[in-house]
Coordinates of C-alpha atoms in Angstrom, one line a residue:
Chain Q
M1 CA 53.2 32.4 -36.4
T2 CA 56.7 32.7 -35.5
T3 CA 56.8 33.0 -31.9
A4 CA 59.8 31.4 -31.1
R5 CA 61.8 33.7 -33.3
T6 CA 59.9 37.1 -32.5
S7 CA 60.6 36.6 -28.6
K8 CA 64.3 35.9 -29.2
R9 CA 64.6 38.8 -31.5
L10 CA 62.3 41.2 -29.7
S11 CA 62.9 40.1 -26.3
N12 CA 62.8 43.1 -23.4
P13 CA 66.1 44.5 -22.9
W14 CA 65.0 46.0 -19.8
P15 CA 63.5 43.0 -18.1
M16 CA 63.8 43.8 -14.3
P17 CA 62.1 47.3 -13.9
F18 CA 59.5 46.8 -16.4
N19 CA 58.3 43.3 -15.1
D20 CA 58.0 44.3 -11.6
V21 CA 55.2 42.6 -9.8
S22 CA 53.3 46.2 -9.1
T23 CA 51.8 47.0 -5.7
G24 CA 48.4 46.9 -7.4
H25 CA 48.7 43.2 -8.3
R26 CA 49.3 42.7 -4.9
Q27 CA 46.3 44.5 -3.5
T28 CA 44.0 42.7 -5.8
A29 CA 45.1 39.1 -4.2
R30 CA 44.3 41.1 -0.7
T31 CA 41.0 42.4 -2.0
Q32 CA 40.2 38.9 -2.8
E33 CA 41.4 37.7 0.3
L34 CA 39.8 39.7 2.6
A35 CA 36.5 40.2 0.6
T36 CA 35.9 36.1 0.5
T37 CA 37.4 34.0 3.1
R38 CA 35.7 35.6 6.4
P39 CA 33.3 33.2 7.5
K40 CA 31.0 35.3 9.5
R41 CA 30.4 38.8 10.7
K42 CA 32.3 40.3 13.6
R43 CA 32.6 43.6 15.3
R44 CA 34.7 46.2 13.5
T45 CA 35.3 50.2 14.0
P46 CA 33.3 52.3 11.5
E47 CA 36.6 52.9 9.8
E48 CA 37.1 49.2 9.4
A49 CA 33.5 48.6 7.9
R50 CA 34.1 51.5 5.3
E51 CA 37.4 50.0 4.4
E52 CA 35.7 46.2 4.0
I53 CA 33.1 47.8 1.8
L54 CA 35.4 49.6 -0.3
L55 CA 37.5 46.5 -0.6
A56 CA 34.3 45.0 -1.7
A57 CA 33.2 47.3 -4.3
E58 CA 36.6 47.3 -5.9
A59 CA 36.5 43.5 -5.8
L60 CA 33.5 43.4 -7.6
I61 CA 34.3 46.0 -10.3
L62 CA 37.2 43.9 -11.2
E63 CA 35.9 40.5 -11.1
D64 CA 32.0 40.7 -12.0
G65 CA 32.1 44.3 -13.9
P66 CA 30.7 47.7 -12.6
A67 CA 27.2 47.0 -13.2
E68 CA 27.5 44.7 -10.3
L69 CA 28.1 47.6 -7.7
K70 CA 24.8 46.9 -5.8
F71 CA 23.7 47.2 -2.3
Q72 CA 23.0 43.7 -1.7
S73 CA 26.2 42.1 -3.8
L74 CA 28.4 44.8 -1.5
A75 CA 26.8 43.5 2.0
D76 CA 27.5 39.9 0.8
R77 CA 31.0 40.2 -0.3
S78 CA 32.0 42.8 2.5
N79 CA 30.0 40.8 5.1
V80 CA 28.6 43.9 6.4
A81 CA 24.6 43.8 6.8
V82 CA 22.8 46.0 4.1
S83 CA 21.5 48.2 6.7
N84 CA 25.2 49.0 8.0
V85 CA 26.4 49.5 4.2
Y86 CA 23.4 52.2 3.8
H87 CA 24.5 53.6 7.3
H88 CA 28.1 54.2 6.1
F89 CA 27.7 55.4 2.5
G90 CA 23.9 56.2 2.1
G91 CA 23.9 55.4 -1.9
V92 CA 26.0 53.7 -4.1
L93 CA 27.4 56.9 -5.8
E94 CA 28.8 57.6 -2.1
I95 CA 30.6 54.3 -2.5
K96 CA 31.7 54.8 -6.1
R97 CA 33.0 58.3 -4.7
G98 CA 34.6 56.7 -1.7
L99 CA 36.3 54.5 -3.9
A100 CA 37.7 56.4 -6.6
E101 CA 39.3 58.9 -3.6
K102 CA 40.8 55.5 -2.2
V103 CA 42.4 54.6 -5.5
F104 CA 43.6 58.0 -6.3
D105 CA 45.1 58.5 -2.5
E106 CA 46.9 55.0 -3.0
L107 CA 48.0 56.0 -7.0
T108 CA 49.6 59.2 -5.6
R109 CA 51.6 57.1 -2.6
D110 CA 52.7 54.6 -4.7
L111 CA 53.8 56.9 -7.8
M112 CA 55.5 59.2 -5.7
T113 CA 57.2 56.5 -3.5
A114 CA 58.6 55.0 -6.7
L115 CA 60.0 58.4 -7.5
G116 CA 61.5 59.2 -4.4
E117 CA 63.5 55.5 -4.5
E118 CA 65.2 56.6 -7.6
A119 CA 66.4 60.4 -7.0
D120 CA 69.6 59.6 -5.9
N121 CA 70.6 58.8 -9.6
E122 CA 72.1 60.6 -12.0
P123 CA 69.9 62.0 -14.6
R124 CA 69.8 59.8 -17.4
I125 CA 69.5 56.7 -15.3
F126 CA 66.9 58.4 -13.1
A127 CA 64.5 59.3 -15.8
R128 CA 64.9 55.6 -17.1
K129 CA 64.2 54.5 -13.8
V130 CA 61.3 56.6 -13.4
M131 CA 59.9 56.0 -16.4
S132 CA 59.9 52.1 -15.8
R133 CA 58.5 52.6 -12.1
V134 CA 55.8 55.0 -13.3
Y135 CA 55.1 52.4 -15.9
S136 CA 54.7 49.2 -13.9
V137 CA 52.4 51.3 -11.3
L138 CA 50.2 52.5 -13.9
R139 CA 50.2 49.1 -16.1
S140 CA 48.9 46.9 -13.5
E141 CA 45.9 45.5 -14.3
R142 CA 44.3 47.1 -11.0
Y143 CA 44.8 50.5 -11.7
A144 CA 44.3 50.7 -15.6
K145 CA 41.0 48.8 -15.1
L146 CA 40.0 51.0 -12.0
I147 CA 41.3 54.4 -14.1
G148 CA 39.0 53.1 -17.0
W149 CA 36.2 52.6 -14.6
I150 CA 36.7 56.2 -13.2
V151 CA 37.2 57.8 -16.5
L152 CA 33.7 56.2 -17.6
S153 CA 31.7 57.0 -14.9
T154 CA 30.8 60.2 -15.7
E155 CA 28.1 60.4 -12.8
L156 CA 30.9 60.7 -10.4
G157 CA 31.0 64.5 -12.1
E158 CA 34.5 66.5 -12.5
L159 CA 36.5 63.9 -10.3
E160 CA 39.4 64.1 -12.7
G161 CA 41.8 62.9 -9.6
F162 CA 43.4 60.0 -10.9
T163 CA 45.8 62.8 -12.5
R164 CA 46.2 64.6 -8.9
P165 CA 49.6 63.1 -8.7
L166 CA 51.1 64.1 -12.5
P167 CA 51.9 67.9 -11.5
A168 CA 53.9 67.1 -8.8
M169 CA 55.6 63.8 -10.3
A170 CA 56.3 66.2 -13.4
A171 CA 58.0 68.9 -11.0
L172 CA 60.0 66.5 -9.0
I173 CA 61.2 64.8 -12.4
A174 CA 62.0 68.1 -14.2
G175 CA 63.5 69.4 -10.7
H176 CA 65.8 66.3 -11.0
M177 CA 66.9 66.5 -14.7
G178 CA 67.2 70.3 -14.3
Q179 CA 70.4 69.9 -12.8
H180 CA 71.9 68.9 -16.0
L181 CA 69.7 70.4 -18.7
P182 CA 67.8 74.0 -19.1
P183 CA 64.8 74.3 -16.8
D184 CA 62.2 74.7 -20.1
T185 CA 63.8 71.6 -21.5
S186 CA 63.7 69.6 -18.4
E187 CA 59.8 70.9 -17.8
R188 CA 59.1 70.1 -21.3
L189 CA 60.5 66.4 -21.3
A190 CA 59.0 65.6 -18.0
Q191 CA 55.6 66.6 -19.2
F192 CA 56.2 64.2 -22.3
I193 CA 57.6 61.3 -20.5
I194 CA 54.2 61.2 -18.2
Y195 CA 51.9 61.5 -20.9
N196 CA 53.5 59.2 -23.1
V197 CA 54.3 56.8 -19.9
A198 CA 50.6 57.1 -18.6
I199 CA 48.4 56.6 -22.0
V200 CA 50.6 53.5 -23.0
A201 CA 50.7 51.9 -19.3
V202 CA 46.5 52.4 -19.0
G203 CA 46.2 51.2 -22.5
E204 CA 48.4 48.2 -21.9
G205 CA 47.0 47.6 -18.6
L206 CA 43.5 47.8 -20.2
V207 CA 43.4 46.2 -23.7
G208 CA 47.0 44.9 -23.8
P209 CA 46.1 41.3 -22.5
A210 CA 43.0 40.7 -24.8
I211 CA 45.4 41.8 -28.1
K212 CA 48.2 39.8 -27.2
T213 CA 45.8 36.7 -27.1
A214 CA 44.6 37.5 -30.3
L215 CA 47.6 37.9 -31.8
T216 CA 48.9 35.1 -30.5
M217 CA 52.0 37.2 -29.4
D218 CA 54.2 36.3 -26.6
E219 CA 54.8 38.3 -23.2
A220 CA 58.6 39.4 -24.3
A221 CA 57.3 40.4 -28.1
A222 CA 54.4 42.6 -26.9
G223 CA 56.0 44.9 -24.2
G224 CA 55.2 48.3 -25.1
S225 CA 57.9 48.9 -22.6
L226 CA 60.6 48.0 -25.2
W227 CA 60.2 50.5 -27.7
L228 CA 59.3 53.1 -25.6
G229 CA 62.4 52.7 -23.6
D230 CA 64.3 52.7 -26.8
H231 CA 62.5 56.1 -28.1
W232 CA 63.0 57.8 -24.4
E233 CA 66.5 57.0 -24.4
E234 CA 67.0 58.4 -28.1
L235 CA 65.1 61.3 -27.2
L236 CA 67.1 62.0 -23.8
A237 CA 70.6 61.7 -25.5
R238 CA 69.7 64.3 -28.1
E239 CA 68.5 66.7 -25.4
L240 CA 71.6 66.5 -23.1
E241 CA 74.0 66.4 -26.0
K242 CA 72.2 69.9 -27.1
A243 CA 72.7 71.0 -23.6
A244 CA 76.4 70.3 -23.2
S245 CA 77.1 71.8 -26.6
Chain I
M1 CA 54.6 76.1 -18.1
T2 CA 56.4 77.2 -21.4
T3 CA 53.6 76.0 -23.6
A4 CA 54.5 78.1 -26.6
R5 CA 57.9 77.1 -26.7
T6 CA 56.9 73.8 -26.2
S7 CA 54.7 73.5 -28.9
K8 CA 56.9 74.8 -31.4
R9 CA 59.5 72.3 -30.6
L10 CA 57.2 69.0 -30.4
S11 CA 54.8 69.9 -33.1
N12 CA 53.6 67.2 -34.7
P13 CA 55.6 66.5 -38.0
W14 CA 52.5 64.1 -39.5
P15 CA 49.8 66.8 -38.6
M16 CA 47.2 65.3 -41.6
P17 CA 47.0 61.6 -41.0
F18 CA 46.9 61.8 -37.5
N19 CA 44.4 64.5 -37.0
D20 CA 41.8 62.8 -39.3
V21 CA 38.5 63.6 -38.0
S22 CA 37.8 59.6 -37.2
T23 CA 34.5 57.6 -38.4
G24 CA 33.9 57.6 -34.8
H25 CA 33.6 61.4 -33.8
R26 CA 30.7 61.9 -36.5
Q27 CA 29.2 58.7 -35.2
T28 CA 28.7 60.3 -32.1
A29 CA 27.4 63.3 -33.4
R30 CA 25.1 61.3 -35.2
T31 CA 24.1 59.2 -32.2
Q32 CA 23.0 62.4 -30.2
E33 CA 20.8 63.7 -33.1
L34 CA 19.2 60.5 -33.6
A35 CA 19.1 60.1 -29.6
T36 CA 17.7 63.5 -28.5
T37 CA 15.8 65.6 -31.4
R38 CA 12.9 63.5 -32.1
P39 CA 9.8 64.9 -30.9
K40 CA 7.4 61.9 -30.6
R41 CA 7.2 58.3 -31.5
K42 CA 6.3 57.3 -34.6
R43 CA 6.4 53.6 -36.3
R44 CA 9.1 52.1 -36.4
T45 CA 10.4 48.4 -38.2
P46 CA 11.8 46.2 -35.5
E47 CA 15.1 46.8 -36.7
E48 CA 14.9 50.4 -36.5
A49 CA 13.5 49.9 -33.2
R50 CA 16.6 48.0 -32.3
E51 CA 18.7 50.4 -33.6
E52 CA 17.2 53.2 -31.7
I53 CA 17.5 51.6 -28.7
L54 CA 21.4 50.7 -29.0
L55 CA 21.8 54.1 -30.0
A56 CA 20.4 55.2 -26.8
A57 CA 22.3 52.8 -24.9
E58 CA 25.6 54.1 -26.4
A59 CA 24.7 57.7 -26.0
L60 CA 24.0 57.0 -22.4
I61 CA 27.1 54.9 -21.6
L62 CA 29.2 58.0 -23.3
E63 CA 27.3 61.0 -22.1
D64 CA 26.1 59.8 -18.5
G65 CA 28.1 56.7 -17.6
P66 CA 27.6 53.1 -18.2
A67 CA 25.6 52.8 -14.6
E68 CA 22.8 54.8 -16.4
L69 CA 22.1 51.7 -18.9
K70 CA 18.4 51.2 -17.4
F71 CA 15.1 50.2 -19.1
Q72 CA 13.4 53.7 -18.5
S73 CA 16.6 55.8 -19.4
L74 CA 16.8 53.5 -22.4
A75 CA 12.9 54.2 -23.2
D76 CA 13.1 57.8 -22.5
R77 CA 16.1 58.4 -24.8
S78 CA 14.9 56.3 -27.7
N79 CA 11.2 57.4 -27.4
V80 CA 10.7 53.7 -27.5
A81 CA 8.3 52.5 -24.8
V82 CA 9.3 50.4 -21.8
S83 CA 7.4 47.5 -23.1
N84 CA 8.7 47.9 -26.6
V85 CA 12.3 47.6 -24.9
Y86 CA 11.5 44.8 -23.4
H87 CA 10.1 43.3 -26.3
H88 CA 13.2 43.6 -28.5
F89 CA 15.9 43.0 -25.8
G90 CA 14.4 40.9 -22.8
G91 CA 16.7 42.3 -20.5
V92 CA 20.0 45.0 -19.7
L93 CA 22.3 42.0 -20.3
E94 CA 21.1 41.4 -23.8
I95 CA 21.2 45.4 -24.7
K96 CA 24.8 45.4 -23.5
R97 CA 25.9 42.3 -26.0
G98 CA 23.9 43.9 -28.9
L99 CA 25.6 47.0 -28.3
A100 CA 29.1 45.4 -27.9
E101 CA 28.3 43.4 -31.0
K102 CA 27.4 46.6 -32.8
V103 CA 30.8 48.7 -31.8
F104 CA 32.8 45.2 -32.9
D105 CA 31.4 45.4 -36.4
E106 CA 31.5 48.9 -36.9
L107 CA 35.0 49.0 -35.5
T108 CA 36.4 46.2 -38.1
R109 CA 34.6 47.8 -41.1
D110 CA 36.4 51.1 -40.3
L111 CA 39.4 49.5 -39.7
M112 CA 39.6 47.4 -42.7
T113 CA 38.1 50.1 -44.9
A114 CA 40.9 52.1 -43.8
L115 CA 43.6 49.6 -44.4
G116 CA 42.2 48.9 -47.7
E117 CA 42.7 52.3 -49.2
E118 CA 45.9 52.6 -48.4
A119 CA 46.9 49.2 -50.0
D120 CA 48.5 50.8 -53.3
N121 CA 51.1 52.5 -51.7
E122 CA 54.8 51.4 -51.5
P123 CA 55.4 49.3 -48.2
R124 CA 57.2 52.3 -46.3
I125 CA 54.4 54.9 -47.1
F126 CA 51.9 52.1 -46.5
A127 CA 53.1 51.0 -43.0
R128 CA 53.3 54.7 -42.0
K129 CA 49.8 55.4 -43.4
V130 CA 48.4 52.2 -41.8
M131 CA 49.6 53.0 -38.5
S132 CA 47.9 56.7 -38.4
R133 CA 44.8 55.5 -40.1
V134 CA 44.2 52.4 -37.2
Y135 CA 45.6 55.4 -34.8
S136 CA 43.2 57.7 -35.4
V137 CA 40.3 54.9 -35.7
L138 CA 40.9 53.8 -32.2
R139 CA 41.9 56.9 -30.7
S140 CA 38.9 58.5 -31.1
E141 CA 36.9 59.0 -27.4
R142 CA 34.0 56.8 -28.8
Y143 CA 35.8 54.0 -29.8
A144 CA 38.2 54.4 -26.6
K145 CA 35.5 54.8 -24.3
L146 CA 33.5 51.8 -25.6
I147 CA 36.3 49.6 -25.7
G148 CA 37.1 50.4 -22.6
W149 CA 33.4 49.9 -21.3
I150 CA 33.3 46.4 -23.0
V151 CA 36.5 45.5 -21.3
L152 CA 35.4 46.4 -17.8
S153 CA 32.2 44.7 -18.5
T154 CA 32.8 41.3 -17.2
E155 CA 29.0 40.3 -17.3
L156 CA 29.6 40.2 -20.8
G157 CA 31.6 36.9 -20.7
E158 CA 34.2 35.8 -22.9
L159 CA 33.5 38.6 -25.4
E160 CA 36.8 39.5 -26.6
G161 CA 35.6 40.8 -29.9
F162 CA 36.9 44.1 -30.1
T163 CA 40.4 42.2 -31.0
R164 CA 38.2 40.4 -33.7
P165 CA 39.4 42.6 -36.9
L166 CA 43.4 42.4 -35.7
P167 CA 44.7 39.0 -37.0
A168 CA 42.9 39.9 -40.6
M169 CA 44.7 43.5 -40.2
A170 CA 48.1 41.8 -39.1
A171 CA 47.8 39.5 -42.0
L172 CA 47.1 42.3 -44.3
I173 CA 50.1 44.5 -43.7
A174 CA 52.4 41.5 -43.0
G175 CA 51.3 40.5 -46.8
H176 CA 51.7 44.0 -48.2
M177 CA 55.1 44.5 -46.4
G178 CA 56.3 40.9 -47.3
Q179 CA 56.7 42.2 -51.1
H180 CA 60.0 43.8 -49.6
L181 CA 60.7 41.9 -46.3
P182 CA 61.1 38.3 -45.1
P183 CA 58.0 36.7 -44.3
D184 CA 58.7 36.3 -40.5
T185 CA 60.1 39.9 -40.4
S186 CA 56.8 41.0 -42.0
E187 CA 54.4 39.4 -39.7
R188 CA 56.4 40.2 -36.6
L189 CA 56.3 44.2 -37.7
A190 CA 52.7 43.7 -38.2
Q191 CA 51.8 42.3 -35.0
F192 CA 54.4 44.4 -33.2
I193 CA 52.8 47.5 -35.1
I194 CA 49.2 46.9 -34.1
Y195 CA 50.0 46.3 -30.4
N196 CA 51.5 49.5 -30.1
V197 CA 49.3 51.4 -31.7
A198 CA 46.4 49.9 -30.5
I199 CA 47.7 50.4 -26.7
V200 CA 48.7 53.8 -27.4
A201 CA 45.5 54.8 -29.4
V202 CA 42.9 53.6 -26.7
G203 CA 45.1 55.3 -23.8
E204 CA 45.3 58.1 -25.2
G205 CA 41.6 58.1 -26.0
L206 CA 40.7 57.1 -22.3
V207 CA 43.1 59.4 -20.1
G208 CA 44.8 61.5 -22.7
P209 CA 42.5 64.5 -22.5
A210 CA 42.3 64.7 -18.5
I211 CA 46.2 64.3 -18.4
K212 CA 46.9 67.0 -20.8
T213 CA 44.4 69.1 -18.9
A214 CA 46.3 68.3 -15.4
L215 CA 49.8 69.1 -17.3
T216 CA 48.7 72.0 -18.8
M217 CA 50.0 70.6 -22.1
D218 CA 48.6 71.9 -25.4
E219 CA 47.3 69.3 -28.1
A220 CA 50.5 69.4 -30.3
A221 CA 52.9 69.1 -27.5
A222 CA 51.0 65.8 -26.0
G223 CA 50.4 63.9 -29.5
G224 CA 51.8 60.4 -28.9
S225 CA 51.6 59.9 -32.3
L226 CA 55.0 62.1 -32.7
W227 CA 57.1 59.6 -30.9
L228 CA 55.3 56.6 -32.1
G229 CA 55.8 57.7 -35.6
D230 CA 59.6 58.5 -35.2
H231 CA 59.9 55.0 -33.5
W232 CA 58.5 53.2 -36.0
E233 CA 60.5 55.2 -38.7
E234 CA 63.2 54.1 -36.9
L235 CA 62.5 50.5 -37.0
L236 CA 61.5 50.0 -40.3
A237 CA 64.1 51.9 -41.5
R238 CA 66.6 49.1 -39.6
E239 CA 64.6 45.8 -40.9
L240 CA 64.5 47.4 -44.9
E241 CA 68.1 47.9 -44.5
K242 CA 68.4 44.5 -43.1
A243 CA 66.5 42.8 -45.5
A244 CA 68.3 44.8 -48.6
S245 CA 71.8 43.6 -47.2

């Protein structure tokens, strides 16, 4: 393996936005702290207790695997009595639904915040920054794994809520790009970006680390962001050219 | 939404290889057949019984969600008595390990077969065909979901076996391309291809359908294969040019 050479030639030209520490990572740390360091039970509001239980459920899924999502483990981890876990949720399925809803809400907030912060840029910069922000939110191991868990949990029913923010995002991106491009081009590009960024980010967050290890690749050589960014630049440049002519 | 226009402009230029019905899809159909249509118990060799139980485990994970992986459900589905399920596996964790091993073995066989069948092509065609074969194996919903399940099942321990075929694949691709490119370039490109194809395929297999539905995109407009193929062509063309000069 020629790791040193590889890393020089393929080093990521967009190191900053794509290597952002995403909100997701920080929340995992917070999850662990809340879920493991509390010495003994204390009085909580019903909302606090629910939140503790959902944080414990998330920590169990990410650290011990979804199979560990049981009342006793949740009670131990959240420091809430088993009877109280029953009181707040009634069943494991309700806890799963509660966690899925919480993840959807946070994901929507994170994605829309990221988009809003870039709205002042001119369209080419905007599109690039939006891509990198969406990418860094979705590729966080936390979101990638929780989305994977939700997709696999067919017992949750037709809960395809992790896609809930996507149409609004597509409309926001298309609207901004529509200032410089024909409406149908903007709409099509917005969908195309979101679709491709999302599948790369979730795939990378889920299986990227294991593949990197197996192929002894370094971080810089592996970044899906590199080729995605290059490709996107070329695609957008072509569309802007077409629109100008 | 401008679906008709979108589909015309972004229709996949590589319809054949990327739209291959992968082995995975066919096996899912077989899984269902074996697991649901048998009317009553019959004599089986121990190997047959193990195989039936693992097929039932796979069907349960894919159709009812990993949470349904319980002895009673496995017994019902495989038409093997609960006591016999215990006899063959002893615990749910052993069944999970058995299924993960089976999936790894099949994935290795499918990927290496796909690669072997393309080995006679000249390097540029070879690389493109190999990409599309690896992509169509990994993006099958069966593999994407089972790989996702394995990655999330931390209780399986350090079982990162879904990456097992990857170093051999990288060596095979690098060896073939090394006939026309410097060794370090071939090696780097082979790693880069495998990494990127694998994350796109797994991401697409897991979340692609839900995103397509949410954005009301049609199949042709969504194909990750399109831009991946374009980008790869450009990358390889540049490297071949460099090597020739």
